[in-house]
Tab-separated table of C-alpha atoms in Angstrom:
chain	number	residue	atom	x	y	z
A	1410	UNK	CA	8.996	-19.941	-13.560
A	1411	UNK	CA	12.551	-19.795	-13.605
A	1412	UNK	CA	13.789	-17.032	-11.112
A	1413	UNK	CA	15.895	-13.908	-12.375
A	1414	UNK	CA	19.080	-14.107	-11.501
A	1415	UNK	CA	20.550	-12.479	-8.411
A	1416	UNK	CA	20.750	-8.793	-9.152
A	1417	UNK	CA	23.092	-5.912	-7.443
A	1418	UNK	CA	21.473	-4.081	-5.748
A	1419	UNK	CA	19.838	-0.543	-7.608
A	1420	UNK	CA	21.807	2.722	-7.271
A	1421	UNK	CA	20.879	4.478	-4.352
A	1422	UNK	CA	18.565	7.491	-4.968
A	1423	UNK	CA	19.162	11.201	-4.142
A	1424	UNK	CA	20.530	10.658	-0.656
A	1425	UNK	CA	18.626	12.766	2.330
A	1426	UNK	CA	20.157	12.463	5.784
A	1427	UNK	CA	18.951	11.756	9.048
A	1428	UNK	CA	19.083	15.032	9.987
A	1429	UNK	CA	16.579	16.641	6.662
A	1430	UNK	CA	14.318	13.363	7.291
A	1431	UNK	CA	13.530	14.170	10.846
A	1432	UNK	CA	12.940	17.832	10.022
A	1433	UNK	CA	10.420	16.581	6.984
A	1434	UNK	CA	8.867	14.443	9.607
A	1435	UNK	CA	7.879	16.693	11.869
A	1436	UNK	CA	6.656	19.698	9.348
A	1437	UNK	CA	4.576	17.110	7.830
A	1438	UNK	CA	3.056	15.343	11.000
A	1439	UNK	CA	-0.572	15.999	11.346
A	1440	UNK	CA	-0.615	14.678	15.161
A	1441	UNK	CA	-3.578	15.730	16.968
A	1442	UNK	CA	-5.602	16.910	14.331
A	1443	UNK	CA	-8.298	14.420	14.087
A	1444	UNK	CA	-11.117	12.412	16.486
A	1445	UNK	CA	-10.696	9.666	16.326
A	1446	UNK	CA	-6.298	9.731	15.992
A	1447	UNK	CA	-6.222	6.382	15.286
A	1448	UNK	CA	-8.837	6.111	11.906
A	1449	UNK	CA	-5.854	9.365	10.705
A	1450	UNK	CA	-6.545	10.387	7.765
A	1451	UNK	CA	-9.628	8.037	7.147
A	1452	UNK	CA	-11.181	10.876	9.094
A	1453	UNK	CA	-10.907	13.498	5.828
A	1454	UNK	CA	-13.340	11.300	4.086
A	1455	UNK	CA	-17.049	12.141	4.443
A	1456	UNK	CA	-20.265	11.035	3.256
A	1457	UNK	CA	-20.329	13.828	0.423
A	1458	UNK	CA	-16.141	12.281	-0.344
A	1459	UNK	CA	-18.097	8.904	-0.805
A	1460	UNK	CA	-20.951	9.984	-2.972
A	1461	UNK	CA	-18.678	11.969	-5.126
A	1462	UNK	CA	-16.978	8.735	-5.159
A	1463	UNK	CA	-19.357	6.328	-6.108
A	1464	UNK	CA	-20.592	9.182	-9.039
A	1465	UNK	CA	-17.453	8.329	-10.896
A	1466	UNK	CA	-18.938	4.456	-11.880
A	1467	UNK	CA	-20.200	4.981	-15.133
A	1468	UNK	CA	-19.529	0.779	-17.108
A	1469	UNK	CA	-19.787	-0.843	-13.486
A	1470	UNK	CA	-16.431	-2.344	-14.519
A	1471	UNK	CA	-15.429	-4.344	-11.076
A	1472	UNK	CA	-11.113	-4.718	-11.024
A	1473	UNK	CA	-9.861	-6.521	-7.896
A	1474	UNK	CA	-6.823	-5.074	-6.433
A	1475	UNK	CA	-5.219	-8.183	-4.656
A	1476	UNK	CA	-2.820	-11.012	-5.565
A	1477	UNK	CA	-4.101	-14.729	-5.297
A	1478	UNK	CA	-3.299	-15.941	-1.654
A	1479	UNK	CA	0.627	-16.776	-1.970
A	1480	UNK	CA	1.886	-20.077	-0.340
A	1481	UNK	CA	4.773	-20.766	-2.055
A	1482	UNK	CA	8.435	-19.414	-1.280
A	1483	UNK	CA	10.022	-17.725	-3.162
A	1484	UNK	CA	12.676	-14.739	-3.013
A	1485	UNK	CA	10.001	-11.879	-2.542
A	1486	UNK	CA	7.617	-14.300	-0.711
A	1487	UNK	CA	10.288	-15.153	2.485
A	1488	UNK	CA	7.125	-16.332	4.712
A	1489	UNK	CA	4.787	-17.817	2.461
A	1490	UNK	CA	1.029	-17.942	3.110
A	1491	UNK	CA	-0.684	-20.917	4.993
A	1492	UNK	CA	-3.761	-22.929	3.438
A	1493	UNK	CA	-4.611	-26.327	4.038
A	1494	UNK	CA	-7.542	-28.323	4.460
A	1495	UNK	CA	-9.289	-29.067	7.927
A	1496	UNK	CA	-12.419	-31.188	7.053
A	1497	UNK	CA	-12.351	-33.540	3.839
A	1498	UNK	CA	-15.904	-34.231	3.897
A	1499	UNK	CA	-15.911	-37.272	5.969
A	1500	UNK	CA	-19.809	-38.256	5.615
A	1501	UNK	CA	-21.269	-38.818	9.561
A	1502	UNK	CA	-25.152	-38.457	10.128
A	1503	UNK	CA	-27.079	-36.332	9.440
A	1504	UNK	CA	-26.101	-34.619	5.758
A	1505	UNK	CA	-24.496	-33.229	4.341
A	1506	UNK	CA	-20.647	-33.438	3.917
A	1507	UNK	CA	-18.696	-30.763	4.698
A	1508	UNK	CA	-15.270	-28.991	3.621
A	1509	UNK	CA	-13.460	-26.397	5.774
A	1510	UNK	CA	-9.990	-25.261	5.469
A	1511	UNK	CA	-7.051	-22.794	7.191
A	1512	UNK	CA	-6.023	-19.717	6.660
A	1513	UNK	CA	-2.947	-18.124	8.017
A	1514	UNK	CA	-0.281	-15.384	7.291
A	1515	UNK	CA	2.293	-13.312	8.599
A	1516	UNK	CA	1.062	-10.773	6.294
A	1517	UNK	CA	3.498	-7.811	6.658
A	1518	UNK	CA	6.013	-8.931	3.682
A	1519	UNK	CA	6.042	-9.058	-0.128
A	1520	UNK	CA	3.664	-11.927	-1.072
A	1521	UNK	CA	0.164	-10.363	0.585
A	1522	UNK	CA	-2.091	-7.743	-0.308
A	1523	UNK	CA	-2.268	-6.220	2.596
A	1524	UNK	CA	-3.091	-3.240	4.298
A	1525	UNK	CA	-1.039	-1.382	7.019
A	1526	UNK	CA	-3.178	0.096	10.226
A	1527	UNK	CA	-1.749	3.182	12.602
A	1528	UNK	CA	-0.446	0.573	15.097
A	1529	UNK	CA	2.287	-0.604	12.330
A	1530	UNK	CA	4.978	1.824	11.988
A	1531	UNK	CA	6.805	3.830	14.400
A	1532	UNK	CA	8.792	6.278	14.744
A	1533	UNK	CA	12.096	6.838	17.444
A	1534	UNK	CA	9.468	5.042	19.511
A	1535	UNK	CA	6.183	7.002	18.675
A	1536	UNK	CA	3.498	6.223	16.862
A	1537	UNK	CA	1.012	8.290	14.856
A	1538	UNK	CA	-0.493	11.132	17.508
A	1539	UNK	CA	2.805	10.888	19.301
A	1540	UNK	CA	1.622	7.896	21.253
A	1541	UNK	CA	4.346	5.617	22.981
A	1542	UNK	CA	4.658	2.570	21.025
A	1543	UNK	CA	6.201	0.611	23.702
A	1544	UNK	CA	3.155	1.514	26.449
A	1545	UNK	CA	0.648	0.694	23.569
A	1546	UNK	CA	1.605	-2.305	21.312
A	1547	UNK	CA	2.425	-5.518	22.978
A	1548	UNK	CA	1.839	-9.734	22.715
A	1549	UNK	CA	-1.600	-9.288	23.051
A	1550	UNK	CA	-1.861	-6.479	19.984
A	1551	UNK	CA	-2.157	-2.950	19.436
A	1552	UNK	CA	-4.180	-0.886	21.834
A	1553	UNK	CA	-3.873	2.296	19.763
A	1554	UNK	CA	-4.276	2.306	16.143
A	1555	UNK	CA	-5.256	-1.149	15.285
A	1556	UNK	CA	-7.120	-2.089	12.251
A	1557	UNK	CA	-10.224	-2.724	13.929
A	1558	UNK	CA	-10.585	1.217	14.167
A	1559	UNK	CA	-10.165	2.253	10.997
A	1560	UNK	CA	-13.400	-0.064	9.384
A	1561	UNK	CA	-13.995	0.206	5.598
A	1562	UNK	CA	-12.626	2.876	3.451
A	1563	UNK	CA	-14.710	4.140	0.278
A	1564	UNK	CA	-13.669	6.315	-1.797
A	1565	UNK	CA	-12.062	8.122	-4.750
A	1566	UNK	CA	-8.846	6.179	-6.108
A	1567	UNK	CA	-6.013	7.645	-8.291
A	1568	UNK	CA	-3.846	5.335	-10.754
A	1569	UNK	CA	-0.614	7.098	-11.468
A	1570	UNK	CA	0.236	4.360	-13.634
A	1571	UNK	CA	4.214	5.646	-13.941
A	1572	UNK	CA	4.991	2.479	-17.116
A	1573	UNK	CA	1.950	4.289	-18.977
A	1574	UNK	CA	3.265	7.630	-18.768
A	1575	UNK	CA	6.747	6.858	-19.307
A	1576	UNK	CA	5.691	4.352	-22.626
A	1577	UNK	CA	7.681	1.492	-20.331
A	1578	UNK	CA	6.425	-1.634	-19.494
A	1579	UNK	CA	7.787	-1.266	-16.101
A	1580	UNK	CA	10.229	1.490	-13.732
A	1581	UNK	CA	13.566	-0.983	-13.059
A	1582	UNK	CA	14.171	-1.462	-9.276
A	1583	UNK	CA	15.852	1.145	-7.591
A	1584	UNK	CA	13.348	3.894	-9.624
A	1585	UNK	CA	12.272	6.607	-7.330
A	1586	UNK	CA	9.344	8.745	-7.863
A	1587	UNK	CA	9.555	11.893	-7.338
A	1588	UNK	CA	7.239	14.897	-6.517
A	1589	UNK	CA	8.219	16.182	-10.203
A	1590	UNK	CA	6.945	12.448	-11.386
A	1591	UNK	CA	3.501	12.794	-10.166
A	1592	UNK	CA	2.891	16.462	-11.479
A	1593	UNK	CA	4.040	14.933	-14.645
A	1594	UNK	CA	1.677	11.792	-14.139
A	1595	UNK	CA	-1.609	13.805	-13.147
A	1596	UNK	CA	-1.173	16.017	-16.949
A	1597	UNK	CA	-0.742	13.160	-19.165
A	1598	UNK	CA	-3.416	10.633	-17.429
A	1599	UNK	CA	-5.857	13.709	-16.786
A	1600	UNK	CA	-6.290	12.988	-13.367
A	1601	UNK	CA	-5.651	15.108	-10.469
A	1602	UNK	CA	-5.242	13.942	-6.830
A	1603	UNK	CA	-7.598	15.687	-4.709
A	1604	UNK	CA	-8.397	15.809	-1.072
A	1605	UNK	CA	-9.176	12.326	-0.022
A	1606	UNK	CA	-8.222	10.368	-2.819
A	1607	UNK	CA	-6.491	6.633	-2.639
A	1608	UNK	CA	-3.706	7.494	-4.310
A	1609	UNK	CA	-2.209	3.940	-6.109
A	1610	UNK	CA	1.570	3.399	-7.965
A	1611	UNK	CA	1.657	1.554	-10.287
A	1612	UNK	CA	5.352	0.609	-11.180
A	1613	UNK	CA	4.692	-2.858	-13.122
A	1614	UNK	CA	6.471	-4.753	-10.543
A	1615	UNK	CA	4.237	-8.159	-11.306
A	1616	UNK	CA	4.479	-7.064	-15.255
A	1617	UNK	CA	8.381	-7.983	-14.924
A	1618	UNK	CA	8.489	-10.805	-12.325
A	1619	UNK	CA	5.916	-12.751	-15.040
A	1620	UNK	CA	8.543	-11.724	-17.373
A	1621	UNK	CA	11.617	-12.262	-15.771
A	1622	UNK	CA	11.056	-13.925	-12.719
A	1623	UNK	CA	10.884	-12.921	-8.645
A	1624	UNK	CA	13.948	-10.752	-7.200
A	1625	UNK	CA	14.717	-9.758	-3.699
A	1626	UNK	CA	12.425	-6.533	-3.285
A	1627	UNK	CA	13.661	-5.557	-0.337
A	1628	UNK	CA	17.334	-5.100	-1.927
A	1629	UNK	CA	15.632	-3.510	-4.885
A	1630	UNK	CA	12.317	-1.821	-5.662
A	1631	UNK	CA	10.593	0.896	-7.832
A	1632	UNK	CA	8.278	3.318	-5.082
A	1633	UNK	CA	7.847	6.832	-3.755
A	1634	UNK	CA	11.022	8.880	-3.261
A	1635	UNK	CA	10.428	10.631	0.258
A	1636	UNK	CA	10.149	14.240	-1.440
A	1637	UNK	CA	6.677	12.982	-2.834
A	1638	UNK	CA	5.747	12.882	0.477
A	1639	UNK	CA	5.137	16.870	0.851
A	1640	UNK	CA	3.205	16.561	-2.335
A	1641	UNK	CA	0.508	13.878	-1.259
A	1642	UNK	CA	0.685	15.742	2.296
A	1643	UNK	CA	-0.598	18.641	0.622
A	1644	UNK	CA	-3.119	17.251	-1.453
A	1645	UNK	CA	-5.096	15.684	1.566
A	1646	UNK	CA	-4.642	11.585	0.641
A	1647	UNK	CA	-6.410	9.649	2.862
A	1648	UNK	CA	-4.415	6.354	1.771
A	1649	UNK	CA	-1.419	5.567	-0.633
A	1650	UNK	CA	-0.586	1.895	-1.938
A	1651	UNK	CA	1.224	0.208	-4.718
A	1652	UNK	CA	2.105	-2.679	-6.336
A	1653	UNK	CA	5.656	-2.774	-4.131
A	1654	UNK	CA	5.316	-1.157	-0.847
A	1655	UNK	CA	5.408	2.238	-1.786
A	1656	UNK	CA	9.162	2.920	-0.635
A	1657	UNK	CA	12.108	2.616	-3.128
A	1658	UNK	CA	14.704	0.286	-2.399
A	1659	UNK	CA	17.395	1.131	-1.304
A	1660	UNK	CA	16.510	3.922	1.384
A	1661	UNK	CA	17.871	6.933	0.516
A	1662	UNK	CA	17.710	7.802	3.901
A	1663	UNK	CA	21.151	6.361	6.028
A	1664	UNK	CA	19.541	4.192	9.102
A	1665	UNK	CA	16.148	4.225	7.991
A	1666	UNK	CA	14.537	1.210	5.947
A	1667	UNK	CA	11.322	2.700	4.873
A	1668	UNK	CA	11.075	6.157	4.890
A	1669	UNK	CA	7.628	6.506	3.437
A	1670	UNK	CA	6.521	4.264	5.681
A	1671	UNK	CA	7.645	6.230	8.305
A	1672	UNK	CA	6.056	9.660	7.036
A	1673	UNK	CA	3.077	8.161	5.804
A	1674	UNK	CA	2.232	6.394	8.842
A	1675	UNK	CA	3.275	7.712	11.764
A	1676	UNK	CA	3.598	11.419	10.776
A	1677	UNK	CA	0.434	12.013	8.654
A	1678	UNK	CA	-1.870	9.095	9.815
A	1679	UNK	CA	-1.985	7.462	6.699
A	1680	UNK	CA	-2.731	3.659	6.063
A	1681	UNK	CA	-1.130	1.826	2.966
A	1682	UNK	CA	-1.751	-0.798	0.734
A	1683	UNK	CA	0.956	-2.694	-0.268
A	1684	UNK	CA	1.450	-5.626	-2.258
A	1685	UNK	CA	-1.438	-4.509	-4.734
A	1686	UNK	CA	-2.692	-6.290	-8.099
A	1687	UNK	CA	-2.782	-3.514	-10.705
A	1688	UNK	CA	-1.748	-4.827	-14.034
A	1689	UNK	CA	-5.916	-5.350	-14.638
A	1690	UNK	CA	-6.798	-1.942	-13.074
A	1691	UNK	CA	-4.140	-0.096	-15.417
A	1692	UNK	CA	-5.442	-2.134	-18.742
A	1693	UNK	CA	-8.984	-1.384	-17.401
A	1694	UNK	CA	-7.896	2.647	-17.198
A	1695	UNK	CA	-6.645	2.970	-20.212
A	1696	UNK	CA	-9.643	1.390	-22.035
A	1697	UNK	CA	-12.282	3.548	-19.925
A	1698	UNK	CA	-9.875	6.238	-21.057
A	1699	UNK	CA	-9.330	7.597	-17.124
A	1700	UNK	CA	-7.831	6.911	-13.749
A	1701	UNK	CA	-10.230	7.722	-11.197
A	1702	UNK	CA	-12.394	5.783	-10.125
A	1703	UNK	CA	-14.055	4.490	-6.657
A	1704	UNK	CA	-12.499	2.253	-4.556
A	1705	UNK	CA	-14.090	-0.136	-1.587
A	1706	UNK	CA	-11.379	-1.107	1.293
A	1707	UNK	CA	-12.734	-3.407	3.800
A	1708	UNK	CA	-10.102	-5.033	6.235
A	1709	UNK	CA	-10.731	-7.330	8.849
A	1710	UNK	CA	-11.988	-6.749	11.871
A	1711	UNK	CA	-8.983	-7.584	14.192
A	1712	UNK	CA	-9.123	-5.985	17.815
A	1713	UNK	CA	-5.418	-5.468	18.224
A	1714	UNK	CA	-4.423	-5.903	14.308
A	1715	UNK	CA	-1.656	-3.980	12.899
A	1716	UNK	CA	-3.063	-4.410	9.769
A	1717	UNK	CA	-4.705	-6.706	7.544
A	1718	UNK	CA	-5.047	-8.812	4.263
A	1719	UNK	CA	-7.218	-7.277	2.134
A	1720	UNK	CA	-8.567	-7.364	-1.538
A	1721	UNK	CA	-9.435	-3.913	-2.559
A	1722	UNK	CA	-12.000	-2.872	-5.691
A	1723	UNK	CA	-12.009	-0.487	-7.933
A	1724	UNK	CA	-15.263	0.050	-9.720
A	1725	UNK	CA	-15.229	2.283	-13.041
């Protein structure tokens, strides 16, 4: 694949200062609402959230949700994957011959599906629940809000597949989403975000790097503009991913990188998925003629993880 050339970097959305994010942060935090803090908002979904969930398979349609494991550079892969093989089948009594191999990533970038636990983001020093990130996270991991405590997710998922709406094939870096963009979204795809839904962006990110090649996404990237945030807040999500990272690029917000992040995370206790596969999942929506569906998250088991790779399904 030849890569795109060097782009400038997208216009900058509707600024919001420092001053209006930190006053959005704390009307939206949900701190010490839920036992236990550090699943957040994992905690709104119940056993009646999943059944309701799994009532929406009707074909049994199965649509992974993550991108092959990615070990080559490139400029939205800066720290590519590890794989290589440990065992090559060397035959020594008794049978049989066996194959192993290594896995490795620092997993918190562009090129891994990946999900983000409590313990990743913080906040002028606090993590979700208020809880001092410097007492807390450490060399040896996370002792609050790890990934280990939040365990598998099912439930409802939500494609606002923004290309589909719009009758684009994908939103051009730099193209926020605003709270205006999802109302609009949830009429023309019939689906509403409810109280513990998954909600998922599509913005056809992996449509145009097949097309045109891999670009710097952390200079420039179609995501959530922060005022969606009140929106989703309101609704009762219990997770929000994408096929970016769910933030445009570049920040509106002067001094902080990922605002969304920052709300989603450490103010309302909710995990995201970022790096997602959804090119399948949006062809598979439009040909079951909806986008809802359930949705099986199932991250490692890392005591101390801030997160995880992960390969999320959707089942229609």
């Amino acid at each position: 694949m030849t890569p795109h050339p060097p782009q400038e970097p997208a216009a900058r959305p509707a600024a919001v200062s420092r001053q209006e994010f930190d006053a959005l942060f704390e009307r939206l935090r949900t701190w010490g609402r839920w036992t236990p803090a550090d699943r957040g908002a994992w905690n709104r979904v119940t056993p009646e959230h999943v059944r309701r969930a799994a009532a929406l398979v009707r074909t049994g349609t199965t649509v992974p949700l993550g991108l092959p494991w990615n070990t080559r550079p490139a400029p939205d892969n800066a720290r590519p994957a590890l794989h290589h093989m440990t065992d090559l089948g060397d035959v020594e009594p008794p049978e049989p011959a066996t194959y192993k191999d290594f896995l490795g990533a620092d997993y918190h970038g562009k090129g891994v599906t990946h999900l983000d636990a409590l313990a990743h983001v913080a906040y002028r020093g606090r993590l979700y629940d208020g809880r001092a990130a410097g007492e807390l996270t450490g060399a040896g991991g996370a002792r609050f809000g790890a990934v280990a405590a939040l365990g598998p997710l099912v439930t409802r998922g939500v494609l606002l597949d923004l290309p589909a709406v719009l009758g684009v094939d994908w939103l051009e870096p730099g193209h926020a989403v605003r709270a205006a963009d999802v109302r609009a979204a949830e009429r023309a795809l019939g689906v509403e975000v409810e109280e513990g839904s998954a909600v998922l962006l599509r913005t056809g990110r992996f449509r145009r790097r097949a097309e045109l090649g891999p670009w710097d996404v952390d200079r420039a990237s179609a995501g959530f503009h922060l005022d969606a945030l009140p929106l989703l807040a309101e609704r009762g999500i219990s997770l929000l991913g994408a096929d970016g990272d769910s933030d445009v690029r570049p920040s509106p917000v002067e001094g902080v990188h990922s605002p969304v992040h920052a709300l989603a995370v450490a103010a309302l206790g909710v995990p995201l998925l970022d790096n997602l596969e959804l090119e399948a999942l949006s062809a598979a929506c439009a040909q079951a003629g909806r986008h809802a569906f359930l949705l099986v998250v199932s991250p490692l088991a890392v005591p101390g993880g801030t997160g995880s790779p992960v390969v999320p399904v959707a089942v229609l």
